[in-house]
Amino acid sequence: MSKSLPINGTAYVEFYVGNAKQAAHYYQSAFGFQPLAYAGLETGLKDRTSYVLKQDKIIFILTAGLMPDSEVTTHQKTHGDGVKVIALSVDDAEKSFNDTVSKGAKPHFEPKHESDADGEVVLSAIKTYGETIHVFVENKNYNGTFLPGYIKWDPDYKPENTGLLYVDHIVGNVGWGEMDKVADFYKNVMGFSQLISFDDKDISTEYTALQSKVVANDNLRIKFPINEPAKGKKKSQIEEYLDFYIGPGPQHVALATEDIIKTITALRDRGVDFLHVPDEYYETVTERVGEIAEDMDELQKLKILIDNDENGYLLQLFTKPVQDRPTFFFEIIDRKGGAQSFGKGNFQALFDPFRRYRVGTGQ
Ligand code: FE2
């Protein structure tokens, strides 16, 4: 019997963006997502349009508002492009809602049944940090393309995938002094456990500092690191996010691959911008992580970061922000030998170059 709220995995991540049609093209051409479903004026919606894209188990919805008073438009006006919904796949959306609300979650919408010729789904939603929400998706009785209300989207343009497989973790940035409160929300309301804790003594450089706690459900398919800013010599990167997102929100989604060399090569070829990693990083990395199977020259050429823990090692790389504001970005991660951690050893290497990029040297 599981102690945490039973969750099968990430159902989808929904982004509210300024222009869903163009964003969809970016996710197809740059990241190799495949077209799946569509909803908008043609399907009877008046205030929004949504493109649904898929790559292996990862589903993204890109939604834009059509009218100035649309909830999507007002969200995007305040926050810029970003993640609005982290949807969780459950066996019972009504029970998930009732259990979490009874433990203190704030409702976003009550359980609702939606159906079409392909079956029925049950959806419910609760609020989490900032204006972000969790939708509980129960679709075991549905055989359609995506969800009721969506039609199949099947254009001729289908660039090849880039080897991305599933959502590994989703990081939230919250305000000063809010990390414990948000971590407690996941522990008390969802029954999550805390995996790892590190504080500003661990992740403090000349340029930035943060504190982070990682909460996860029992089957570890849902892992949410929660960051808050910490005092550094310069403004914290987390604080900068909060200033530009206008409050707490999802900082990055980590997408898993089992062949990071192939994936990063494909993404770079298609114009995805990654964090600058100095060559000096590779001078000491073997000392820090020991021997690994991959060719170090190839990792250095692609600027892939390496870290390890007691179980194994992980290869990772972070994109630059994928919209105009210095807010949301992606991580590509390849875990080897059952590595469970999140790349703490790379934060020192990460933040200095990231900061250089962010202050506009163009690296
Ligand atoms: Fe991460």
Short mmCIF file of C-alpha atoms and ligand atoms in Angstrom, two decimals, residues 169 171 225 252 254 316 318 331 342, ligand 1:
data_model
loop_
_atom_site.label_atom_id
_atom_site.label_comp_id
_atom_site.label_asym_id
_atom_site.label_seq_id
_atom_site.Cartn_x
_atom_site.Cartn_y
_atom_site.Cartn_z
CA HIS A 169 11.80 16.00 -12.87
CA VAL A 171 11.85 22.23 -10.72
CA PRO A 225 13.04 19.99 -6.60
CA HIS A 252 12.93 23.88 -15.69
CA ALA A 254 14.22 17.81 -17.19
CA GLN A 316 23.17 16.48 -18.23
CA PHE A 318 20.80 22.86 -19.65
CA GLU A 331 17.45 20.15 -18.90
CA PHE A 342 20.26 16.01 -9.80
FE FE2 B 1 17.25 19.59 -12.93
#
